[in-house]
Amino acid sequence: MKTALITGGSRGIGAGVARALARDGWRVVLSGRADSEKGRETASAIGATFLPADLREEAQVQQLFAAAGEIDALICCAGVAHYGLLQDMTDAQWQDVFSVNTEGVFRCCRAAIPGMVRKKSGCIVTVSSVWGEHGASCEAAYSASKAAVIGLTKALAKELGPSGIRVNCVAPGVIDTDMLLPLTAQDKAELAESTPLGRLGTPADVAEAVAFLVSERAAFITGQTLGIDGGFAL
């Protein structure tokens, strides 16, 4: 049985990915905040393992990977958002967004790669955003951090391809998760109207794409950024 480690697996897209991979027969290890009851509940419901870790801290990332054991797939779903004008952001706020969204991916990939290289197999899926490709007003830090994830994905695909490791990215559009909590119902309705398919996305929409990318059906796909946005970016 293959093992997948999913960061940010407590809720939203990460929890959706966990459910999809468990359904597909993977051994699933979820990572989330230490105080995440949702993470533990999700893990219990699907027969997965929950391991707490703060991806801002290298020591905790190392502990996470040591506890997870040998993995065949890494899916980097952990992320934070910040809403507001760039001119009003503090250095600490900017750094916090990058520490999770970009540096957390870097730390996890760095920890996962040696074992995959030894086996000459494995796959990594990162989670960017439509804003990482197109930018969003009042979300400069988030957009920049997610754009960096796309660049990292492409570089790693070239770096790791000779070792038989595939690296791909998904770029969700407007997905109905807790990240939308600051938005009003009217805001959500307008975003749905701006989406050609006429609705917001769900975690399951993204999860099915990730399940495909980590499967053998995607054996010749690497270095790609797959938009899962209902046509929002068109």
mmCIF file of C-alpha atoms in Angstrom:
data_model
loop_
_atom_site.group_PDB
_atom_site.id
_atom_site.type_symbol
_atom_site.label_atom_id
_atom_site.label_comp_id
_atom_site.label_asym_id
_atom_site.label_seq_id
_atom_site.Cartn_x
_atom_site.Cartn_y
_atom_site.Cartn_z
ATOM 1 C CA MET A 1 0.000 0.000 0.000
ATOM 2 C CA LYS A 2 1.348 3.410 -0.956
ATOM 3 C CA THR A 3 1.556 6.213 1.610
ATOM 4 C CA ALA A 4 0.609 9.845 1.072
ATOM 5 C CA LEU A 5 1.485 12.677 3.450
ATOM 6 C CA ILE A 6 -0.903 15.619 3.222
ATOM 7 C CA THR A 7 -0.060 18.904 4.905
ATOM 8 C CA GLY A 8 -2.930 21.202 5.776
ATOM 9 C CA GLY A 9 -5.058 18.089 5.987
ATOM 10 C CA SER A 10 -7.258 19.245 8.836
ATOM 11 C CA ARG A 11 -9.868 20.982 6.731
ATOM 12 C CA GLY A 12 -10.780 22.378 3.340
ATOM 13 C CA ILE A 13 -8.815 21.160 0.349
ATOM 14 C CA GLY A 14 -6.414 19.087 2.438
ATOM 15 C CA ALA A 15 -9.210 17.157 4.118
ATOM 16 C CA GLY A 16 -10.859 16.632 0.737
ATOM 17 C CA VAL A 17 -7.635 15.220 -0.665
ATOM 18 C CA ALA A 18 -7.287 12.930 2.349
ATOM 19 C CA ARG A 19 -10.758 11.508 1.814
ATOM 20 C CA ALA A 20 -10.169 10.975 -1.908
ATOM 21 C CA LEU A 21 -6.847 9.187 -1.443
ATOM 22 C CA ALA A 22 -8.165 7.004 1.384
ATOM 23 C CA ARG A 23 -11.004 5.994 -0.940
ATOM 24 C CA ASP A 24 -8.441 5.114 -3.596
ATOM 25 C CA GLY A 25 -6.597 2.771 -1.254
ATOM 26 C CA TRP A 26 -3.737 4.959 -0.058
ATOM 27 C CA ARG A 27 -2.394 4.908 3.466
ATOM 28 C CA VAL A 28 -2.966 8.514 4.476
ATOM 29 C CA VAL A 29 -1.017 10.614 6.947
ATOM 30 C CA LEU A 30 -2.534 14.012 7.749
ATOM 31 C CA SER A 31 -0.638 16.934 9.153
ATOM 32 C CA GLY A 32 -2.168 20.006 10.736
ATOM 33 C CA ARG A 33 -1.964 22.277 13.708
ATOM 34 C CA ALA A 34 -1.501 20.665 17.097
ATOM 35 C CA ASP A 35 -4.847 22.043 18.303
ATOM 36 C CA SER A 36 -6.804 20.842 15.273
ATOM 37 C CA GLU A 37 -9.733 18.730 16.411
ATOM 38 C CA LYS A 38 -10.990 18.717 12.824
ATOM 39 C CA GLY A 39 -7.774 17.048 11.709
ATOM 40 C CA ARG A 40 -8.133 14.311 14.257
ATOM 41 C CA GLU A 41 -11.790 13.824 13.353
ATOM 42 C CA THR A 42 -10.996 13.576 9.642
ATOM 43 C CA ALA A 43 -8.198 11.104 10.287
ATOM 44 C CA SER A 44 -10.407 8.962 12.508
ATOM 45 C CA ALA A 45 -13.229 8.930 9.979
ATOM 46 C CA ILE A 46 -11.077 7.631 7.122
ATOM 47 C CA GLY A 47 -8.636 5.442 9.033
ATOM 48 C CA ALA A 48 -5.740 7.851 8.595
ATOM 49 C CA THR A 49 -2.976 8.973 10.945
ATOM 50 C CA PHE A 50 -2.890 12.544 12.261
ATOM 51 C CA LEU A 51 0.489 14.125 13.035
ATOM 52 C CA PRO A 52 0.607 17.730 14.260
ATOM 53 C CA ALA A 53 3.291 20.046 12.897
ATOM 54 C CA ASP A 54 3.925 23.755 12.449
ATOM 55 C CA LEU A 55 5.518 24.041 9.014
ATOM 56 C CA ARG A 56 7.123 27.315 10.028
ATOM 57 C CA GLU A 57 9.471 25.326 12.251
ATOM 58 C CA GLU A 58 12.137 23.136 10.643
ATOM 59 C CA ALA A 59 12.447 20.917 13.732
ATOM 60 C CA GLN A 60 8.728 20.120 13.609
ATOM 61 C CA VAL A 61 8.915 19.346 9.900
ATOM 62 C CA GLN A 62 11.726 16.903 10.563
ATOM 63 C CA GLN A 63 9.726 15.272 13.350
ATOM 64 C CA LEU A 64 6.716 15.021 11.041
ATOM 65 C CA PHE A 65 8.602 13.178 8.327
ATOM 66 C CA ALA A 66 10.356 10.904 10.795
ATOM 67 C CA ALA A 67 7.003 9.916 12.276
ATOM 68 C CA ALA A 68 5.324 9.489 8.880
ATOM 69 C CA GLY A 69 7.932 7.014 7.680
ATOM 70 C CA GLU A 70 8.494 6.219 4.016
ATOM 71 C CA ILE A 71 6.108 8.109 1.767
ATOM 72 C CA ASP A 72 5.250 7.774 -1.902
ATOM 73 C CA ALA A 73 3.416 11.061 -2.344
ATOM 74 C CA LEU A 74 3.599 14.476 -0.725
ATOM 75 C CA ILE A 75 0.668 16.838 -1.155
ATOM 76 C CA CYS A 76 1.312 20.357 0.150
ATOM 77 C CA CYS A 77 -2.069 21.877 1.025
ATOM 78 C CA ALA A 78 -1.178 24.001 4.058
ATOM 79 C CA GLY A 79 -1.765 27.678 3.484
ATOM 80 C CA VAL A 80 -2.744 30.973 5.064
ATOM 81 C CA ALA A 81 -4.220 34.120 3.574
ATOM 82 C CA HIS A 82 -3.977 37.826 4.313
ATOM 83 C CA TYR A 83 -6.457 40.430 3.123
ATOM 84 C CA GLY A 84 -5.579 44.114 2.967
ATOM 85 C CA LEU A 85 -3.591 46.767 1.170
ATOM 86 C CA LEU A 86 0.105 46.071 0.699
ATOM 87 C CA GLN A 87 0.985 49.485 2.112
ATOM 88 C CA ASP A 88 -0.649 48.501 5.395
ATOM 89 C CA MET A 89 1.138 45.151 5.792
ATOM 90 C CA THR A 90 3.804 44.733 8.410
ATOM 91 C CA ASP A 91 7.005 42.793 7.803
ATOM 92 C CA ALA A 92 5.777 40.154 10.246
ATOM 93 C CA GLN A 93 2.497 39.675 8.348
ATOM 94 C CA TRP A 94 4.303 39.358 5.015
ATOM 95 C CA GLN A 95 6.806 36.912 6.459
ATOM 96 C CA ASP A 96 4.099 34.792 8.074
ATOM 97 C CA VAL A 97 2.309 34.280 4.754
ATOM 98 C CA PHE A 98 5.533 33.247 3.030
ATOM 99 C CA SER A 99 6.676 31.105 5.954
ATOM 100 C CA VAL A 100 3.654 28.830 5.531
ATOM 101 C CA ASN A 101 2.711 29.106 1.856
ATOM 102 C CA THR A 102 6.170 29.031 0.299
ATOM 103 C CA GLU A 103 8.776 28.111 2.880
ATOM 104 C CA GLY A 104 6.535 25.378 4.298
ATOM 105 C CA VAL A 105 6.426 23.773 0.850
ATOM 106 C CA PHE A 106 10.190 24.127 0.563
ATOM 107 C CA ARG A 107 10.797 22.513 3.953
ATOM 108 C CA CYS A 108 8.462 19.614 3.239
ATOM 109 C CA CYS A 109 9.860 18.973 -0.231
ATOM 110 C CA ARG A 110 13.392 19.076 1.131
ATOM 111 C CA ALA A 111 12.455 16.476 3.746
ATOM 112 C CA ALA A 112 10.637 14.213 1.282
ATOM 113 C CA ILE A 113 13.084 14.239 -1.612
ATOM 114 C CA PRO A 114 15.942 12.070 -0.235
ATOM 115 C CA GLY A 115 13.680 9.063 0.356
ATOM 116 C CA MET A 116 12.060 9.418 -3.062
ATOM 117 C CA VAL A 117 15.437 9.706 -4.755
ATOM 118 C CA ARG A 118 16.615 6.520 -3.032
ATOM 119 C CA LYS A 119 13.569 4.680 -4.388
ATOM 120 C CA LYS A 120 13.737 6.396 -7.788
ATOM 121 C CA SER A 121 10.008 7.027 -7.534
ATOM 122 C CA GLY A 122 7.464 9.287 -5.926
ATOM 123 C CA CYS A 123 5.332 12.303 -6.641
ATOM 124 C CA ILE A 124 4.790 15.726 -5.175
ATOM 125 C CA VAL A 125 1.729 17.898 -5.681
ATOM 126 C CA THR A 126 1.812 21.506 -4.560
ATOM 127 C CA VAL A 127 -1.208 23.745 -4.154
ATOM 128 C CA SER A 128 -0.980 27.232 -5.604
ATOM 129 C CA SER A 129 -3.956 29.402 -6.573
ATOM 130 C CA VAL A 130 -5.485 31.216 -9.498
ATOM 131 C CA TRP A 131 -4.090 34.300 -7.768
ATOM 132 C CA GLY A 132 -0.603 32.845 -7.997
ATOM 133 C CA GLU A 133 -0.996 32.971 -11.767
ATOM 134 C CA HIS A 134 -2.963 36.211 -12.153
ATOM 135 C CA GLY A 135 -2.624 38.182 -8.908
ATOM 136 C CA ALA A 136 -5.396 39.616 -6.739
ATOM 137 C CA SER A 137 -5.944 43.114 -5.432
ATOM 138 C CA CYS A 138 -5.595 43.295 -1.640
ATOM 139 C CA GLU A 139 -3.954 39.848 -1.604
ATOM 140 C CA ALA A 140 -0.452 40.769 -2.713
ATOM 141 C CA ALA A 141 1.406 38.581 -0.228
ATOM 142 C CA TYR A 142 -0.823 35.586 -0.881
ATOM 143 C CA SER A 143 -0.530 36.025 -4.649
ATOM 144 C CA ALA A 144 3.242 36.361 -4.483
ATOM 145 C CA SER A 145 3.664 33.362 -2.193
ATOM 146 C CA LYS A 146 1.524 31.190 -4.458
ATOM 147 C CA ALA A 147 3.355 32.382 -7.577
ATOM 148 C CA ALA A 148 6.581 31.247 -5.918
ATOM 149 C CA VAL A 149 5.060 27.791 -5.411
ATOM 150 C CA ILE A 150 4.481 27.501 -9.164
ATOM 151 C CA GLY A 151 8.087 28.424 -9.885
ATOM 152 C CA LEU A 152 9.334 25.937 -7.306
ATOM 153 C CA THR A 153 7.158 23.207 -8.811
ATOM 154 C CA LYS A 154 8.540 23.723 -12.311
ATOM 155 C CA ALA A 155 12.135 23.813 -11.093
ATOM 156 C CA LEU A 156 11.736 20.661 -9.009
ATOM 157 C CA ALA A 157 10.105 18.825 -11.906
ATOM 158 C CA LYS A 158 13.269 19.401 -13.932
ATOM 159 C CA GLU A 159 15.545 18.627 -11.003
ATOM 160 C CA LEU A 160 13.831 15.416 -9.934
ATOM 161 C CA GLY A 161 12.600 14.027 -13.237
ATOM 162 C CA PRO A 162 15.818 12.042 -13.833
ATOM 163 C CA SER A 163 15.157 10.278 -10.511
ATOM 164 C CA GLY A 164 11.685 9.203 -11.594
ATOM 165 C CA ILE A 165 9.907 11.729 -9.380
ATOM 166 C CA ARG A 166 7.002 13.755 -10.729
ATOM 167 C CA VAL A 167 6.170 17.231 -9.416
ATOM 168 C CA ASN A 168 2.945 19.001 -10.339
ATOM 169 C CA CYS A 169 0.829 21.862 -9.076
ATOM 170 C CA VAL A 170 -2.885 22.556 -8.833
ATOM 171 C CA ALA A 171 -4.143 26.133 -8.980
ATOM 172 C CA PRO A 172 -7.635 26.285 -7.477
ATOM 173 C CA GLY A 173 -9.978 29.127 -8.227
ATOM 174 C CA VAL A 174 -12.602 30.255 -5.744
ATOM 175 C CA ILE A 175 -13.134 27.227 -3.509
ATOM 176 C CA ASP A 176 -15.748 27.266 -0.751
ATOM 177 C CA THR A 177 -13.513 26.767 2.285
ATOM 178 C CA ASP A 178 -12.768 28.627 5.501
ATOM 179 C CA MET A 179 -10.535 31.006 3.542
ATOM 180 C CA LEU A 180 -13.726 32.624 2.254
ATOM 181 C CA LEU A 181 -15.032 33.386 5.755
ATOM 182 C CA PRO A 182 -14.138 37.113 5.474
ATOM 183 C CA LEU A 183 -16.424 37.358 2.418
ATOM 184 C CA THR A 184 -20.114 38.161 2.545
ATOM 185 C CA ALA A 185 -22.815 36.094 0.874
ATOM 186 C CA GLN A 186 -23.028 38.810 -1.763
ATOM 187 C CA ASP A 187 -19.273 38.584 -2.371
ATOM 188 C CA LYS A 188 -19.573 34.831 -2.881
ATOM 189 C CA ALA A 189 -22.534 35.236 -5.207
ATOM 190 C CA GLU A 190 -20.587 37.701 -7.341
ATOM 191 C CA LEU A 191 -17.606 35.339 -7.510
ATOM 192 C CA ALA A 192 -19.868 32.475 -8.549
ATOM 193 C CA GLU A 193 -21.367 34.696 -11.230
ATOM 194 C CA SER A 194 -17.853 35.511 -12.486
ATOM 195 C CA THR A 195 -17.129 31.795 -12.866
ATOM 196 C CA PRO A 196 -18.206 30.388 -16.252
ATOM 197 C CA LEU A 197 -19.531 27.212 -14.621
ATOM 198 C CA GLY A 198 -21.716 29.382 -12.411
ATOM 199 C CA ARG A 199 -20.698 28.138 -8.960
ATOM 200 C CA LEU A 200 -17.934 28.119 -6.409
ATOM 201 C CA GLY A 201 -15.607 25.140 -6.338
ATOM 202 C CA THR A 202 -15.592 22.531 -3.589
ATOM 203 C CA PRO A 203 -12.688 20.783 -1.864
ATOM 204 C CA ALA A 204 -13.781 17.600 -3.649
ATOM 205 C CA ASP A 205 -13.290 19.289 -7.034
ATOM 206 C CA VAL A 206 -9.649 19.909 -6.195
ATOM 207 C CA ALA A 207 -9.196 16.553 -4.488
ATOM 208 C CA GLU A 208 -10.199 14.591 -7.581
ATOM 209 C CA ALA A 209 -7.547 16.394 -9.624
ATOM 210 C CA VAL A 210 -4.907 15.662 -7.000
ATOM 211 C CA ALA A 211 -5.972 12.006 -6.871
ATOM 212 C CA PHE A 212 -5.411 11.828 -10.610
ATOM 213 C CA LEU A 213 -1.989 13.501 -10.451
ATOM 214 C CA VAL A 214 -0.648 11.081 -7.825
ATOM 215 C CA SER A 215 -1.975 8.054 -9.694
ATOM 216 C CA GLU A 216 -0.319 5.992 -12.404
ATOM 217 C CA ARG A 217 -2.785 7.519 -14.843
ATOM 218 C CA ALA A 218 -0.598 10.637 -14.683
ATOM 219 C CA ALA A 219 2.678 8.743 -15.079
ATOM 220 C CA PHE A 220 3.915 11.000 -17.904
ATOM 221 C CA ILE A 221 2.781 14.311 -16.428
ATOM 222 C CA THR A 222 5.222 16.536 -14.575
ATOM 223 C CA GLY A 223 5.970 20.225 -14.184
ATOM 224 C CA GLN A 224 2.379 21.206 -14.895
ATOM 225 C CA THR A 225 0.054 23.672 -13.206
ATOM 226 C CA LEU A 226 -3.528 22.462 -13.466
ATOM 227 C CA GLY A 227 -6.169 25.143 -13.043
ATOM 228 C CA ILE A 228 -9.240 23.966 -11.131
ATOM 229 C CA ASP A 229 -11.303 27.103 -11.282
ATOM 230 C CA GLY A 230 -14.479 26.491 -13.270
ATOM 231 C CA GLY A 231 -13.104 28.790 -15.956
ATOM 232 C CA PHE A 232 -12.632 31.721 -13.555
ATOM 233 C CA ALA A 233 -9.259 32.662 -15.041
ATOM 234 C CA LEU A 234 -10.434 32.710 -18.655
#
